[in-house]
Amino acid sequence: MTLSEIQTGLCRLIKSRPESDKGLDDYFTRVSRSDNLQLVKKIAQWWRMIQIEEFSVLTGNYLRATNMLGAHIHDFLKTEKYSAFRNEVGFQFLNYLVRTKHDRMTTILAELELNLIKQRLGDAVHYKKIWPVDPYEFIDHLMQNNYHAALELREGRYLVTVSSRFKDKVFSVKRLGI
């Protein structure tokens, strides 16, 4: 085996993506069953979790509050081809959450945060979504680590708009009739 084949094989094992069990030679079979590989996988997932949480603060806080952060990051890392670069993996994770639609608030929040980040970077953005709770209160509770209050908000209908055309605000909220 060449060095490149060994490196590629180890990377696939760390990402839980072996080509197939049939194709593993004795070395990779032993490594795949080792406690050391499990430790390396946990460290890699922990490191990515930190990067993703720092990139997507709102969504990360919400997923942590609902005890879903680790599971979503694990699924993302196992199923997606992701970048080694911090900002790119953050975008990829938010897009993954929007695309896979795990639950309504995760999807809505990830989509909002994705558009807010794009807006901050100067991209042309126009996002409109109806939220089931007051987004100001929801985000405020999340940022104050008052997760219980964020999850207990009274339902309503709020049109949230993010637009690169806004000059004096980041996003707008309009309460709609019930």
PDB file of C-alpha atoms in Angstrom:
ATOM      1  CA  MET A   1       0.000   0.000   0.000  1.00  0.00           C
ATOM      2  CA  THR A   2       1.219   3.495  -0.803  1.00  0.00           C
ATOM      3  CA  LEU A   3       1.276   6.321   1.733  1.00  0.00           C
ATOM      4  CA  SER A   4      -1.533   8.018  -0.179  1.00  0.00           C
ATOM      5  CA  GLU A   5      -3.719   4.896   0.030  1.00  0.00           C
ATOM      6  CA  ILE A   6      -3.069   4.592   3.759  1.00  0.00           C
ATOM      7  CA  GLN A   7      -3.910   8.265   4.353  1.00  0.00           C
ATOM      8  CA  THR A   8      -7.059   8.069   2.243  1.00  0.00           C
ATOM      9  CA  GLY A   9      -8.146   4.866   3.978  1.00  0.00           C
ATOM     10  CA  LEU A  10      -7.580   6.318   7.449  1.00  0.00           C
ATOM     11  CA  CYS A  11      -9.474   9.473   6.519  1.00  0.00           C
ATOM     12  CA  ARG A  12     -12.419   7.372   5.345  1.00  0.00           C
ATOM     13  CA  LEU A  13     -12.400   5.388   8.574  1.00  0.00           C
ATOM     14  CA  ILE A  14     -12.323   8.572  10.664  1.00  0.00           C
ATOM     15  CA  LYS A  15     -15.272   9.924   8.695  1.00  0.00           C
ATOM     16  CA  SER A  16     -17.063   6.543   9.066  1.00  0.00           C
ATOM     17  CA  ARG A  17     -16.992   6.040   5.314  1.00  0.00           C
ATOM     18  CA  PRO A  18     -15.004   2.901   4.481  1.00  0.00           C
ATOM     19  CA  GLU A  19     -15.375   1.946   0.830  1.00  0.00           C
ATOM     20  CA  SER A  20     -16.761  -1.415   1.886  1.00  0.00           C
ATOM     21  CA  ASP A  21     -16.012  -4.012   4.508  1.00  0.00           C
ATOM     22  CA  LYS A  22     -15.077  -6.459   1.751  1.00  0.00           C
ATOM     23  CA  GLY A  23     -12.422  -4.117   0.414  1.00  0.00           C
ATOM     24  CA  LEU A  24     -10.666  -3.579   3.744  1.00  0.00           C
ATOM     25  CA  ASP A  25      -7.352  -5.319   4.076  1.00  0.00           C
ATOM     26  CA  ASP A  26      -6.199  -6.715   7.424  1.00  0.00           C
ATOM     27  CA  TYR A  27      -4.611  -3.436   8.518  1.00  0.00           C
ATOM     28  CA  PHE A  28      -7.735  -1.334   7.957  1.00  0.00           C
ATOM     29  CA  THR A  29      -9.926  -4.054   9.452  1.00  0.00           C
ATOM     30  CA  ARG A  30      -7.872  -3.976  12.671  1.00  0.00           C
ATOM     31  CA  VAL A  31      -7.859  -0.169  12.728  1.00  0.00           C
ATOM     32  CA  SER A  32     -11.624   0.000  12.122  1.00  0.00           C
ATOM     33  CA  ARG A  33     -12.213  -2.070  15.269  1.00  0.00           C
ATOM     34  CA  SER A  34      -9.729  -0.263  17.494  1.00  0.00           C
ATOM     35  CA  ASP A  35     -10.502   1.895  20.517  1.00  0.00           C
ATOM     36  CA  ASN A  36      -7.954   4.401  19.229  1.00  0.00           C
ATOM     37  CA  LEU A  37      -9.983   4.998  16.072  1.00  0.00           C
ATOM     38  CA  GLN A  38     -13.106   5.576  18.172  1.00  0.00           C
ATOM     39  CA  LEU A  39     -11.201   8.171  20.206  1.00  0.00           C
ATOM     40  CA  VAL A  40      -9.950   9.926  17.052  1.00  0.00           C
ATOM     41  CA  LYS A  41     -13.531   9.979  15.688  1.00  0.00           C
ATOM     42  CA  LYS A  42     -14.809  11.565  18.907  1.00  0.00           C
ATOM     43  CA  ILE A  43     -12.061  14.196  18.819  1.00  0.00           C
ATOM     44  CA  ALA A  44     -12.777  14.978  15.151  1.00  0.00           C
ATOM     45  CA  GLN A  45     -16.503  15.313  15.863  1.00  0.00           C
ATOM     46  CA  TRP A  46     -15.843  17.480  18.948  1.00  0.00           C
ATOM     47  CA  TRP A  47     -13.560  19.763  16.932  1.00  0.00           C
ATOM     48  CA  ARG A  48     -16.115  20.141  14.138  1.00  0.00           C
ATOM     49  CA  MET A  49     -18.848  20.782  16.701  1.00  0.00           C
ATOM     50  CA  ILE A  50     -16.835  23.679  18.138  1.00  0.00           C
ATOM     51  CA  GLN A  51     -16.218  25.115  14.658  1.00  0.00           C
ATOM     52  CA  ILE A  52     -19.862  24.794  13.655  1.00  0.00           C
ATOM     53  CA  GLU A  53     -21.170  26.258  16.934  1.00  0.00           C
ATOM     54  CA  GLU A  54     -18.878  29.275  16.610  1.00  0.00           C
ATOM     55  CA  PHE A  55     -19.975  29.823  13.003  1.00  0.00           C
ATOM     56  CA  SER A  56     -23.710  29.330  13.557  1.00  0.00           C
ATOM     57  CA  VAL A  57     -24.356  30.709  17.033  1.00  0.00           C
ATOM     58  CA  LEU A  58     -28.162  30.869  16.834  1.00  0.00           C
ATOM     59  CA  THR A  59     -28.672  27.433  15.345  1.00  0.00           C
ATOM     60  CA  GLY A  60     -25.970  25.931  17.549  1.00  0.00           C
ATOM     61  CA  ASN A  61     -27.616  27.334  20.693  1.00  0.00           C
ATOM     62  CA  TYR A  62     -31.013  26.020  19.629  1.00  0.00           C
ATOM     63  CA  LEU A  63     -29.706  22.545  18.824  1.00  0.00           C
ATOM     64  CA  ARG A  64     -27.828  22.441  22.123  1.00  0.00           C
ATOM     65  CA  ALA A  65     -31.022  23.495  23.951  1.00  0.00           C
ATOM     66  CA  THR A  66     -32.953  20.664  22.319  1.00  0.00           C
ATOM     67  CA  ASN A  67     -30.119  18.161  22.884  1.00  0.00           C
ATOM     68  CA  MET A  68     -29.822  17.608  19.125  1.00  0.00           C
ATOM     69  CA  LEU A  69     -26.499  19.288  18.323  1.00  0.00           C
ATOM     70  CA  GLY A  70     -24.330  16.185  18.640  1.00  0.00           C
ATOM     71  CA  ALA A  71     -26.739  13.981  16.695  1.00  0.00           C
ATOM     72  CA  HIS A  72     -27.129  16.458  13.824  1.00  0.00           C
ATOM     73  CA  ILE A  73     -23.387  17.054  13.579  1.00  0.00           C
ATOM     74  CA  HIS A  74     -22.729  13.298  13.693  1.00  0.00           C
ATOM     75  CA  ASP A  75     -25.236  12.692  10.871  1.00  0.00           C
ATOM     76  CA  PHE A  76     -23.832  15.619   8.873  1.00  0.00           C
ATOM     77  CA  LEU A  77     -20.247  14.403   9.204  1.00  0.00           C
ATOM     78  CA  LYS A  78     -21.208  10.834   8.354  1.00  0.00           C
ATOM     79  CA  THR A  79     -23.331  11.573   5.277  1.00  0.00           C
ATOM     80  CA  GLU A  80     -21.971  14.773   3.728  1.00  0.00           C
ATOM     81  CA  LYS A  81     -18.780  15.653   1.916  1.00  0.00           C
ATOM     82  CA  TYR A  82     -17.617  18.609   3.949  1.00  0.00           C
ATOM     83  CA  SER A  83     -14.822  21.119   3.672  1.00  0.00           C
ATOM     84  CA  ALA A  84     -11.780  21.260   5.917  1.00  0.00           C
ATOM     85  CA  PHE A  85     -12.246  25.037   6.111  1.00  0.00           C
ATOM     86  CA  ARG A  86     -14.122  26.390   9.116  1.00  0.00           C
ATOM     87  CA  ASN A  87     -16.414  28.895   7.378  1.00  0.00           C
ATOM     88  CA  GLU A  88     -17.204  26.557   4.513  1.00  0.00           C
ATOM     89  CA  VAL A  89     -18.155  23.710   6.849  1.00  0.00           C
ATOM     90  CA  GLY A  90     -20.406  26.136   8.751  1.00  0.00           C
ATOM     91  CA  PHE A  91     -22.252  27.064   5.550  1.00  0.00           C
ATOM     92  CA  GLN A  92     -22.444  23.403   4.572  1.00  0.00           C
ATOM     93  CA  PHE A  93     -23.910  22.447   7.952  1.00  0.00           C
ATOM     94  CA  LEU A  94     -26.591  25.155   7.820  1.00  0.00           C
ATOM     95  CA  ASN A  95     -27.474  24.172   4.240  1.00  0.00           C
ATOM     96  CA  TYR A  96     -27.648  20.532   5.348  1.00  0.00           C
ATOM     97  CA  LEU A  97     -30.113  21.426   8.121  1.00  0.00           C
ATOM     98  CA  VAL A  98     -32.272  23.429   5.708  1.00  0.00           C
ATOM     99  CA  ARG A  99     -32.198  20.677   3.087  1.00  0.00           C
ATOM    100  CA  THR A 100     -32.893  17.744   5.428  1.00  0.00           C
ATOM    101  CA  LYS A 101     -35.720  19.471   7.354  1.00  0.00           C
ATOM    102  CA  HIS A 102     -35.318  17.694  10.712  1.00  0.00           C
ATOM    103  CA  ASP A 103     -37.897  19.816  12.533  1.00  0.00           C
ATOM    104  CA  ARG A 104     -39.621  23.089  11.739  1.00  0.00           C
ATOM    105  CA  MET A 105     -37.708  25.393  14.113  1.00  0.00           C
ATOM    106  CA  THR A 106     -34.310  23.929  13.197  1.00  0.00           C
ATOM    107  CA  THR A 107     -35.037  24.477   9.522  1.00  0.00           C
ATOM    108  CA  ILE A 108     -36.423  27.992  10.005  1.00  0.00           C
ATOM    109  CA  LEU A 109     -33.594  29.081  12.284  1.00  0.00           C
ATOM    110  CA  ALA A 110     -30.848  27.581  10.093  1.00  0.00           C
ATOM    111  CA  GLU A 111     -32.332  29.276   7.035  1.00  0.00           C
ATOM    112  CA  LEU A 112     -32.532  32.639   8.831  1.00  0.00           C
ATOM    113  CA  GLU A 113     -28.971  32.384  10.109  1.00  0.00           C
ATOM    114  CA  LEU A 114     -27.667  31.343   6.698  1.00  0.00           C
ATOM    115  CA  ASN A 115     -29.257  34.423   5.135  1.00  0.00           C
ATOM    116  CA  LEU A 116     -28.045  36.740   7.904  1.00  0.00           C
ATOM    117  CA  ILE A 117     -24.474  35.513   7.425  1.00  0.00           C
ATOM    118  CA  LYS A 118     -24.709  35.940   3.647  1.00  0.00           C
ATOM    119  CA  GLN A 119     -26.110  39.448   4.162  1.00  0.00           C
ATOM    120  CA  ARG A 120     -23.237  40.329   6.518  1.00  0.00           C
ATOM    121  CA  LEU A 121     -20.754  39.114   3.883  1.00  0.00           C
ATOM    122  CA  GLY A 122     -22.321  41.441   1.303  1.00  0.00           C
ATOM    123  CA  ASP A 123     -24.214  38.860  -0.751  1.00  0.00           C
ATOM    124  CA  ALA A 124     -27.541  39.759  -2.333  1.00  0.00           C
ATOM    125  CA  VAL A 125     -30.181  38.270  -0.037  1.00  0.00           C
ATOM    126  CA  HIS A 126     -33.952  38.250  -0.012  1.00  0.00           C
ATOM    127  CA  TYR A 127     -35.486  35.862   2.500  1.00  0.00           C
ATOM    128  CA  LYS A 128     -39.087  35.776   3.676  1.00  0.00           C
ATOM    129  CA  LYS A 129     -40.444  33.158   6.023  1.00  0.00           C
ATOM    130  CA  ILE A 130     -43.390  32.890   8.376  1.00  0.00           C
ATOM    131  CA  TRP A 131     -42.248  32.024  11.882  1.00  0.00           C
ATOM    132  CA  PRO A 132     -44.513  30.260  14.405  1.00  0.00           C
ATOM    133  CA  VAL A 133     -43.143  32.322  17.346  1.00  0.00           C
ATOM    134  CA  ASP A 134     -41.899  35.880  17.856  1.00  0.00           C
ATOM    135  CA  PRO A 135     -38.358  35.753  16.435  1.00  0.00           C
ATOM    136  CA  TYR A 136     -37.100  38.628  18.594  1.00  0.00           C
ATOM    137  CA  GLU A 137     -38.160  36.879  21.795  1.00  0.00           C
ATOM    138  CA  PHE A 138     -36.959  33.503  20.554  1.00  0.00           C
ATOM    139  CA  ILE A 139     -33.484  34.770  19.615  1.00  0.00           C
ATOM    140  CA  ASP A 140     -33.229  36.861  22.779  1.00  0.00           C
ATOM    141  CA  HIS A 141     -33.954  33.820  24.953  1.00  0.00           C
ATOM    142  CA  LEU A 142     -31.464  31.697  23.005  1.00  0.00           C
ATOM    143  CA  MET A 143     -28.700  34.280  23.333  1.00  0.00           C
ATOM    144  CA  GLN A 144     -29.315  34.568  27.083  1.00  0.00           C
ATOM    145  CA  ASN A 145     -29.146  30.769  27.440  1.00  0.00           C
ATOM    146  CA  ASN A 146     -32.754  30.819  28.617  1.00  0.00           C
ATOM    147  CA  TYR A 147     -33.588  27.767  26.543  1.00  0.00           C
ATOM    148  CA  HIS A 148     -36.692  26.776  28.447  1.00  0.00           C
ATOM    149  CA  ALA A 149     -38.313  30.163  27.759  1.00  0.00           C
ATOM    150  CA  ALA A 150     -37.329  29.977  24.070  1.00  0.00           C
ATOM    151  CA  LEU A 151     -39.001  26.595  23.730  1.00  0.00           C
ATOM    152  CA  GLU A 152     -42.139  27.685  25.623  1.00  0.00           C
ATOM    153  CA  LEU A 153     -43.049  30.792  23.593  1.00  0.00           C
ATOM    154  CA  ARG A 154     -46.662  31.328  22.632  1.00  0.00           C
ATOM    155  CA  GLU A 155     -47.384  30.477  19.031  1.00  0.00           C
ATOM    156  CA  GLY A 156     -48.279  33.129  16.501  1.00  0.00           C
ATOM    157  CA  ARG A 157     -47.514  34.101  12.928  1.00  0.00           C
ATOM    158  CA  TYR A 158     -44.632  36.426  12.160  1.00  0.00           C
ATOM    159  CA  LEU A 159     -43.320  37.328   8.730  1.00  0.00           C
ATOM    160  CA  VAL A 160     -39.533  37.618   8.937  1.00  0.00           C
ATOM    161  CA  THR A 161     -37.702  39.355   6.093  1.00  0.00           C
ATOM    162  CA  VAL A 162     -33.950  39.558   5.535  1.00  0.00           C
ATOM    163  CA  SER A 163     -32.894  41.704   2.613  1.00  0.00           C
ATOM    164  CA  SER A 164     -29.625  43.137   1.389  1.00  0.00           C
ATOM    165  CA  ARG A 165     -31.694  46.199   0.431  1.00  0.00           C
ATOM    166  CA  PHE A 166     -32.243  47.129   4.086  1.00  0.00           C
ATOM    167  CA  LYS A 167     -30.097  50.119   5.003  1.00  0.00           C
ATOM    168  CA  ASP A 168     -30.960  50.608   8.668  1.00  0.00           C
ATOM    169  CA  LYS A 169     -31.728  47.102   9.956  1.00  0.00           C
ATOM    170  CA  VAL A 170     -30.650  43.495   9.696  1.00  0.00           C
ATOM    171  CA  PHE A 171     -34.123  41.998   9.352  1.00  0.00           C
ATOM    172  CA  SER A 172     -37.737  42.982   9.847  1.00  0.00           C
ATOM    173  CA  VAL A 173     -40.617  41.260  11.578  1.00  0.00           C
ATOM    174  CA  LYS A 174     -44.309  41.799  10.931  1.00  0.00           C
ATOM    175  CA  ARG A 175     -46.904  40.150  13.123  1.00  0.00           C
ATOM    176  CA  LEU A 176     -49.634  38.569  11.017  1.00  0.00           C
ATOM    177  CA  GLY A 177     -53.217  37.896  11.999  1.00  0.00           C
ATOM    178  CA  ILE A 178     -53.937  34.539  13.563  1.00  0.00           C
TER     179      ILE A 178
END
